[in-house]
């Protein structure tokens, strides 16, 4: 995500955006905790989607709410200046929220609130109105708990409140645009958009999880996802945060999940993708996924594709899949 490195001074000091700015109103807006259906995802070939991505795109929803706060400020101070951000500009959202005592930095690097857990979005209203900030920070309540570190499948979290984004499943399934590193693919499990593991295992989210309603949209059929063309993808996910990864990224992720399922019923789905999918990246990951199955149908599909595949990226994956399983 190279854009994060551009104009770092704007992230540190909002006054570089507008020298008249003097205050920050930090806002938290909750979303439903994840509670997927209790099922064997491998036998039913179900993916997983992070809870925040369900429903209307949070940018649109939270932005409207934040503008209500900005409008209220303007009503009190008609000449005031306001600028609203919801994950849409060069703003250190967590840092401002921590300064405003909305929570503390957990070991999973998320902001956590004792009463609201970590299932909330952040927004900011920058203004020329000056406010008196809290006198002391929100106390750390992680204690000796390390569950987020211990349960992270890719070991993206480390001691010292550190996150290696290039290992994070959320980064890999959403922001990363190329091939998923091979050594990480098996660790993605069935996550096809984002990841909730480090929040699901957090004790401060236990109450919200228990109260959550089971949501089948958190576990979509991987076969259905693989059937999405551009039009169907737009109709199903075009107004949600999932549009961020685009059809290309979602199907790339779905092929990995199918390969990780170990379910032989995934083989014809992957073979069809290898034969018919127009996107090179999806075909490449379908080839890898077929290599996870030690059966004749998977080998036949790879052999047939090897004879006609024109793209080097896919050909390499085909050769590696054949040699690693049957070499």
PDB file of N, CA and C in Angstrom, residues 254-319:
ATOM      1  N   UNK A 254     -11.112 -17.098  -3.188  1.00  0.00           N
ATOM      2  CA  UNK A 254     -12.015 -18.245  -3.132  1.00  0.00           C
ATOM      3  C   UNK A 254     -11.333 -19.518  -3.635  1.00  0.00           C
ATOM      4  N   UNK A 255     -10.478 -19.410  -4.650  1.00  0.00           N
ATOM      5  CA  UNK A 255      -9.767 -20.603  -5.128  1.00  0.00           C
ATOM      6  C   UNK A 255      -8.843 -21.149  -4.043  1.00  0.00           C
ATOM      7  N   UNK A 256      -8.205 -20.255  -3.285  1.00  0.00           N
ATOM      8  CA  UNK A 256      -7.338 -20.695  -2.193  1.00  0.00           C
ATOM      9  C   UNK A 256      -8.159 -21.431  -1.138  1.00  0.00           C
ATOM     10  N   UNK A 257      -9.306 -20.867  -0.792  1.00  0.00           N
ATOM     11  CA  UNK A 257     -10.170 -21.510   0.202  1.00  0.00           C
ATOM     12  C   UNK A 257     -10.619 -22.882  -0.270  1.00  0.00           C
ATOM     13  N   UNK A 258     -10.958 -22.997  -1.556  1.00  0.00           N
ATOM     14  CA  UNK A 258     -11.355 -24.300  -2.095  1.00  0.00           C
ATOM     15  C   UNK A 258     -10.204 -25.290  -2.004  1.00  0.00           C
ATOM     16  N   UNK A 259      -9.000 -24.841  -2.304  1.00  0.00           N
ATOM     17  CA  UNK A 259      -7.843 -25.720  -2.171  1.00  0.00           C
ATOM     18  C   UNK A 259      -7.601 -26.138  -0.735  1.00  0.00           C
ATOM     19  N   UNK A 260      -7.855 -25.216   0.192  1.00  0.00           N
ATOM     20  CA  UNK A 260      -7.659 -25.529   1.613  1.00  0.00           C
ATOM     21  C   UNK A 260      -8.754 -26.417   2.183  1.00  0.00           C
ATOM     22  N   UNK A 261      -9.863 -26.529   1.470  1.00  0.00           N
ATOM     23  CA  UNK A 261     -10.991 -27.303   2.000  1.00  0.00           C
ATOM     24  C   UNK A 261     -10.698 -28.793   2.045  1.00  0.00           C
ATOM     25  N   UNK A 262      -9.871 -29.287   1.129  1.00  0.00           N
ATOM     26  CA  UNK A 262      -9.617 -30.718   1.055  1.00  0.00           C
ATOM     27  C   UNK A 262     -10.814 -31.517   0.572  1.00  0.00           C
ATOM     28  N   UNK A 263     -11.847 -30.827   0.140  1.00  0.00           N
ATOM     29  CA  UNK A 263     -13.075 -31.482  -0.294  1.00  0.00           C
ATOM     30  C   UNK A 263     -12.978 -31.822  -1.787  1.00  0.00           C
ATOM     31  N   UNK A 264     -13.053 -33.095  -2.176  1.00  0.00           N
ATOM     32  CA  UNK A 264     -12.948 -33.461  -3.592  1.00  0.00           C
ATOM     33  C   UNK A 264     -13.998 -32.780  -4.470  1.00  0.00           C
ATOM     34  N   UNK A 265     -15.115 -32.345  -3.872  1.00  0.00           N
ATOM     35  CA  UNK A 265     -16.141 -31.652  -4.652  1.00  0.00           C
ATOM     36  C   UNK A 265     -15.649 -30.307  -5.170  1.00  0.00           C
ATOM     37  N   UNK A 266     -14.530 -29.829  -4.629  1.00  0.00           N
ATOM     38  CA  UNK A 266     -13.967 -28.570  -5.106  1.00  0.00           C
ATOM     39  C   UNK A 266     -13.221 -28.738  -6.428  1.00  0.00           C
ATOM     40  N   UNK A 267     -12.811 -29.956  -6.758  1.00  0.00           N
ATOM     41  CA  UNK A 267     -11.984 -30.181  -7.941  1.00  0.00           C
ATOM     42  C   UNK A 267     -12.668 -29.746  -9.234  1.00  0.00           C
ATOM     43  N   UNK A 268     -13.913 -30.154  -9.522  1.00  0.00           N
ATOM     44  CA  UNK A 268     -14.535 -29.693 -10.769  1.00  0.00           C
ATOM     45  C   UNK A 268     -14.734 -28.175 -10.823  1.00  0.00           C
ATOM     46  N   UNK A 269     -14.947 -27.543  -9.679  1.00  0.00           N
ATOM     47  CA  UNK A 269     -15.089 -26.081  -9.656  1.00  0.00           C
ATOM     48  C   UNK A 269     -13.760 -25.430 -10.034  1.00  0.00           C
ATOM     49  N   UNK A 270     -12.683 -25.945  -9.464  1.00  0.00           N
ATOM     50  CA  UNK A 270     -11.357 -25.407  -9.766  1.00  0.00           C
ATOM     51  C   UNK A 270     -10.942 -25.726 -11.200  1.00  0.00           C
ATOM     52  N   UNK A 271     -11.268 -26.906 -11.670  1.00  0.00           N
ATOM     53  CA  UNK A 271     -10.943 -27.275 -13.047  1.00  0.00           C
ATOM     54  C   UNK A 271     -11.665 -26.370 -14.036  1.00  0.00           C
ATOM     55  N   UNK A 272     -12.910 -26.049 -13.732  1.00  0.00           N
ATOM     56  CA  UNK A 272     -13.675 -25.146 -14.601  1.00  0.00           C
ATOM     57  C   UNK A 272     -13.017 -23.769 -14.626  1.00  0.00           C
ATOM     58  N   UNK A 273     -12.557 -23.297 -13.461  1.00  0.00           N
ATOM     59  CA  UNK A 273     -11.884 -22.003 -13.414  1.00  0.00           C
ATOM     60  C   UNK A 273     -10.582 -22.037 -14.207  1.00  0.00           C
ATOM     61  N   UNK A 274      -9.838 -23.111 -14.075  1.00  0.00           N
ATOM     62  CA  UNK A 274      -8.576 -23.233 -14.801  1.00  0.00           C
ATOM     63  C   UNK A 274      -8.800 -23.267 -16.306  1.00  0.00           C
ATOM     64  N   UNK A 275      -9.921 -23.817 -16.735  1.00  0.00           N
ATOM     65  CA  UNK A 275     -10.231 -23.934 -18.163  1.00  0.00           C
ATOM     66  C   UNK A 275     -10.874 -22.678 -18.741  1.00  0.00           C
ATOM     67  N   UNK A 276     -11.659 -21.968 -17.925  1.00  0.00           N
ATOM     68  CA  UNK A 276     -12.539 -20.948 -18.485  1.00  0.00           C
ATOM     69  C   UNK A 276     -12.377 -19.536 -17.929  1.00  0.00           C
ATOM     70  N   UNK A 277     -11.724 -19.388 -16.790  1.00  0.00           N
ATOM     71  CA  UNK A 277     -11.628 -18.077 -16.166  1.00  0.00           C
ATOM     72  C   UNK A 277     -10.741 -17.140 -16.989  1.00  0.00           C
ATOM     73  N   UNK A 278     -11.234 -15.946 -17.351  1.00  0.00           N
ATOM     74  CA  UNK A 278     -10.431 -15.021 -18.151  1.00  0.00           C
ATOM     75  C   UNK A 278      -9.272 -14.373 -17.385  1.00  0.00           C
ATOM     76  N   UNK A 279      -9.359 -14.315 -16.053  1.00  0.00           N
ATOM     77  CA  UNK A 279      -8.324 -13.643 -15.267  1.00  0.00           C
ATOM     78  C   UNK A 279      -7.152 -14.585 -14.990  1.00  0.00           C
ATOM     79  N   UNK A 280      -5.972 -14.155 -15.425  1.00  0.00           N
ATOM     80  CA  UNK A 280      -4.763 -14.955 -15.238  1.00  0.00           C
ATOM     81  C   UNK A 280      -4.520 -15.280 -13.774  1.00  0.00           C
ATOM     82  N   UNK A 281      -4.703 -14.297 -12.899  1.00  0.00           N
ATOM     83  CA  UNK A 281      -4.418 -14.488 -11.479  1.00  0.00           C
ATOM     84  C   UNK A 281      -5.314 -15.561 -10.871  1.00  0.00           C
ATOM     85  N   UNK A 282      -6.545 -15.618 -11.285  1.00  0.00           N
ATOM     86  CA  UNK A 282      -7.474 -16.620 -10.758  1.00  0.00           C
ATOM     87  C   UNK A 282      -7.086 -17.999 -11.266  1.00  0.00           C
ATOM     88  N   UNK A 283      -6.757 -18.100 -12.541  1.00  0.00           N
ATOM     89  CA  UNK A 283      -6.334 -19.399 -13.089  1.00  0.00           C
ATOM     90  C   UNK A 283      -5.079 -19.898 -12.372  1.00  0.00           C
ATOM     91  N   UNK A 284      -4.149 -19.000 -12.083  1.00  0.00           N
ATOM     92  CA  UNK A 284      -2.910 -19.393 -11.411  1.00  0.00           C
ATOM     93  C   UNK A 284      -3.192 -19.984 -10.038  1.00  0.00           C
ATOM     94  N   UNK A 285      -4.090 -19.352  -9.284  1.00  0.00           N
ATOM     95  CA  UNK A 285      -4.405 -19.862  -7.954  1.00  0.00           C
ATOM     96  C   UNK A 285      -5.278 -21.117  -8.021  1.00  0.00           C
ATOM     97  N   UNK A 286      -6.072 -21.229  -9.083  1.00  0.00           N
ATOM     98  CA  UNK A 286      -6.844 -22.463  -9.271  1.00  0.00           C
ATOM     99  C   UNK A 286      -5.903 -23.638  -9.509  1.00  0.00           C
ATOM    100  N   UNK A 287      -4.823 -23.392 -10.250  1.00  0.00           N
ATOM    101  CA  UNK A 287      -3.842 -24.450 -10.491  1.00  0.00           C
ATOM    102  C   UNK A 287      -3.195 -24.881  -9.175  1.00  0.00           C
ATOM    103  N   UNK A 288      -2.796 -23.908  -8.365  1.00  0.00           N
ATOM    104  CA  UNK A 288      -2.220 -24.246  -7.058  1.00  0.00           C
ATOM    105  C   UNK A 288      -3.205 -25.062  -6.227  1.00  0.00           C
ATOM    106  N   UNK A 289      -4.451 -24.619  -6.207  1.00  0.00           N
ATOM    107  CA  UNK A 289      -5.470 -25.294  -5.408  1.00  0.00           C
ATOM    108  C   UNK A 289      -5.680 -26.733  -5.876  1.00  0.00           C
ATOM    109  N   UNK A 290      -5.674 -26.962  -7.184  1.00  0.00           N
ATOM    110  CA  UNK A 290      -5.822 -28.335  -7.696  1.00  0.00           C
ATOM    111  C   UNK A 290      -4.654 -29.207  -7.252  1.00  0.00           C
ATOM    112  N   UNK A 291      -3.487 -28.608  -7.122  1.00  0.00           N
ATOM    113  CA  UNK A 291      -2.330 -29.357  -6.661  1.00  0.00           C
ATOM    114  C   UNK A 291      -2.442 -29.838  -5.228  1.00  0.00           C
ATOM    115  N   UNK A 292      -3.430 -29.341  -4.508  1.00  0.00           N
ATOM    116  CA  UNK A 292      -3.660 -29.769  -3.123  1.00  0.00           C
ATOM    117  C   UNK A 292      -4.439 -31.082  -3.058  1.00  0.00           C
ATOM    118  N   UNK A 293      -4.931 -31.542  -4.215  1.00  0.00           N
ATOM    119  CA  UNK A 293      -5.753 -32.753  -4.243  1.00  0.00           C
ATOM    120  C   UNK A 293      -4.988 -33.884  -4.918  1.00  0.00           C
ATOM    121  N   UNK A 294      -4.833 -34.954  -4.206  1.00  0.00           N
ATOM    122  CA  UNK A 294      -4.120 -36.114  -4.743  1.00  0.00           C
ATOM    123  C   UNK A 294      -5.126 -37.088  -5.343  1.00  0.00           C
ATOM    124  N   UNK A 295      -5.721 -36.653  -6.494  1.00  0.00           N
ATOM    125  CA  UNK A 295      -6.633 -37.566  -7.180  1.00  0.00           C
ATOM    126  C   UNK A 295      -6.499 -37.374  -8.691  1.00  0.00           C
ATOM    127  N   UNK A 296      -7.000 -38.311  -9.420  1.00  0.00           N
ATOM    128  CA  UNK A 296      -6.776 -38.341 -10.861  1.00  0.00           C
ATOM    129  C   UNK A 296      -7.492 -37.200 -11.573  1.00  0.00           C
ATOM    130  N   UNK A 297      -8.638 -36.790 -11.082  1.00  0.00           N
ATOM    131  CA  UNK A 297      -9.363 -35.696 -11.733  1.00  0.00           C
ATOM    132  C   UNK A 297      -8.574 -34.394 -11.666  1.00  0.00           C
ATOM    133  N   UNK A 298      -7.958 -34.126 -10.522  1.00  0.00           N
ATOM    134  CA  UNK A 298      -7.151 -32.918 -10.386  1.00  0.00           C
ATOM    135  C   UNK A 298      -5.942 -32.979 -11.311  1.00  0.00           C
ATOM    136  N   UNK A 299      -5.296 -34.124 -11.364  1.00  0.00           N
ATOM    137  CA  UNK A 299      -4.129 -34.258 -12.237  1.00  0.00           C
ATOM    138  C   UNK A 299      -4.527 -34.112 -13.704  1.00  0.00           C
ATOM    139  N   UNK A 300      -5.628 -34.721 -14.096  1.00  0.00           N
ATOM    140  CA  UNK A 300      -6.071 -34.620 -15.489  1.00  0.00           C
ATOM    141  C   UNK A 300      -6.360 -33.165 -15.867  1.00  0.00           C
ATOM    142  N   UNK A 301      -6.956 -32.429 -14.956  1.00  0.00           N
ATOM    143  CA  UNK A 301      -7.264 -31.022 -15.226  1.00  0.00           C
ATOM    144  C   UNK A 301      -5.990 -30.215 -15.397  1.00  0.00           C
ATOM    145  N   UNK A 302      -5.009 -30.486 -14.560  1.00  0.00           N
ATOM    146  CA  UNK A 302      -3.734 -29.774 -14.663  1.00  0.00           C
ATOM    147  C   UNK A 302      -2.982 -30.163 -15.933  1.00  0.00           C
ATOM    148  N   UNK A 303      -2.981 -31.451 -16.260  1.00  0.00           N
ATOM    149  CA  UNK A 303      -2.311 -31.916 -17.481  1.00  0.00           C
ATOM    150  C   UNK A 303      -2.929 -31.279 -18.727  1.00  0.00           C
ATOM    151  N   UNK A 304      -4.254 -31.249 -18.756  1.00  0.00           N
ATOM    152  CA  UNK A 304      -4.933 -30.668 -19.917  1.00  0.00           C
ATOM    153  C   UNK A 304      -4.643 -29.180 -20.028  1.00  0.00           C
ATOM    154  N   UNK A 305      -4.611 -28.485 -18.912  1.00  0.00           N
ATOM    155  CA  UNK A 305      -4.347 -27.042 -18.940  1.00  0.00           C
ATOM    156  C   UNK A 305      -2.906 -26.758 -19.340  1.00  0.00           C
ATOM    157  N   UNK A 306      -1.981 -27.616 -18.938  1.00  0.00           N
ATOM    158  CA  UNK A 306      -0.571 -27.403 -19.270  1.00  0.00           C
ATOM    159  C   UNK A 306      -0.370 -27.357 -20.781  1.00  0.00           C
ATOM    160  N   UNK A 307      -1.157 -28.114 -21.512  1.00  0.00           N
ATOM    161  CA  UNK A 307      -0.979 -28.188 -22.967  1.00  0.00           C
ATOM    162  C   UNK A 307      -1.438 -26.930 -23.692  1.00  0.00           C
ATOM    163  N   UNK A 308      -2.310 -26.156 -23.063  1.00  0.00           N
ATOM    164  CA  UNK A 308      -2.876 -25.015 -23.787  1.00  0.00           C
ATOM    165  C   UNK A 308      -2.678 -23.664 -23.107  1.00  0.00           C
ATOM    166  N   UNK A 309      -2.202 -23.646 -21.860  1.00  0.00           N
ATOM    167  CA  UNK A 309      -2.113 -22.388 -21.114  1.00  0.00           C
ATOM    168  C   UNK A 309      -1.020 -21.473 -21.677  1.00  0.00           C
ATOM    169  N   UNK A 310      -1.371 -20.242 -22.080  1.00  0.00           N
ATOM    170  CA  UNK A 310      -0.381 -19.351 -22.677  1.00  0.00           C
ATOM    171  C   UNK A 310       0.375 -18.480 -21.670  1.00  0.00           C
ATOM    172  N   UNK A 311      -0.178 -18.290 -20.459  1.00  0.00           N
ATOM    173  CA  UNK A 311       0.405 -17.334 -19.516  1.00  0.00           C
ATOM    174  C   UNK A 311       1.489 -17.978 -18.651  1.00  0.00           C
ATOM    175  N   UNK A 312       2.685 -17.360 -18.608  1.00  0.00           N
ATOM    176  CA  UNK A 312       3.782 -17.942 -17.808  1.00  0.00           C
ATOM    177  C   UNK A 312       3.434 -18.115 -16.336  1.00  0.00           C
ATOM    178  N   UNK A 313       2.726 -17.141 -15.747  1.00  0.00           N
ATOM    179  CA  UNK A 313       2.386 -17.234 -14.326  1.00  0.00           C
ATOM    180  C   UNK A 313       1.568 -18.493 -14.042  1.00  0.00           C
ATOM    181  N   UNK A 314       0.623 -18.781 -14.918  1.00  0.00           N
ATOM    182  CA  UNK A 314      -0.225 -19.956 -14.721  1.00  0.00           C
ATOM    183  C   UNK A 314       0.552 -21.241 -15.002  1.00  0.00           C
ATOM    184  N   UNK A 315       1.380 -21.192 -16.023  1.00  0.00           N
ATOM    185  CA  UNK A 315       2.164 -22.381 -16.372  1.00  0.00           C
ATOM    186  C   UNK A 315       3.081 -22.785 -15.219  1.00  0.00           C
ATOM    187  N   UNK A 316       3.699 -21.801 -14.559  1.00  0.00           N
ATOM    188  CA  UNK A 316       4.567 -22.110 -13.421  1.00  0.00           C
ATOM    189  C   UNK A 316       3.775 -22.777 -12.307  1.00  0.00           C
ATOM    190  N   UNK A 317       2.579 -22.253 -12.035  1.00  0.00           N
ATOM    191  CA  UNK A 317       1.749 -22.839 -10.983  1.00  0.00           C
ATOM    192  C   UNK A 317       1.311 -24.262 -11.353  1.00  0.00           C
ATOM    193  N   UNK A 318       1.015 -24.476 -12.622  1.00  0.00           N
ATOM    194  CA  UNK A 318       0.619 -25.813 -13.066  1.00  0.00           C
ATOM    195  C   UNK A 318       1.770 -26.800 -12.873  1.00  0.00           C
ATOM    196  N   UNK A 319       2.965 -26.413 -13.339  1.00  0.00           N
ATOM    197  CA  UNK A 319       4.125 -27.300 -13.220  1.00  0.00           C
ATOM    198  C   UNK A 319       4.443 -27.601 -11.762  1.00  0.00           C
TER     199      UNK A 319
END
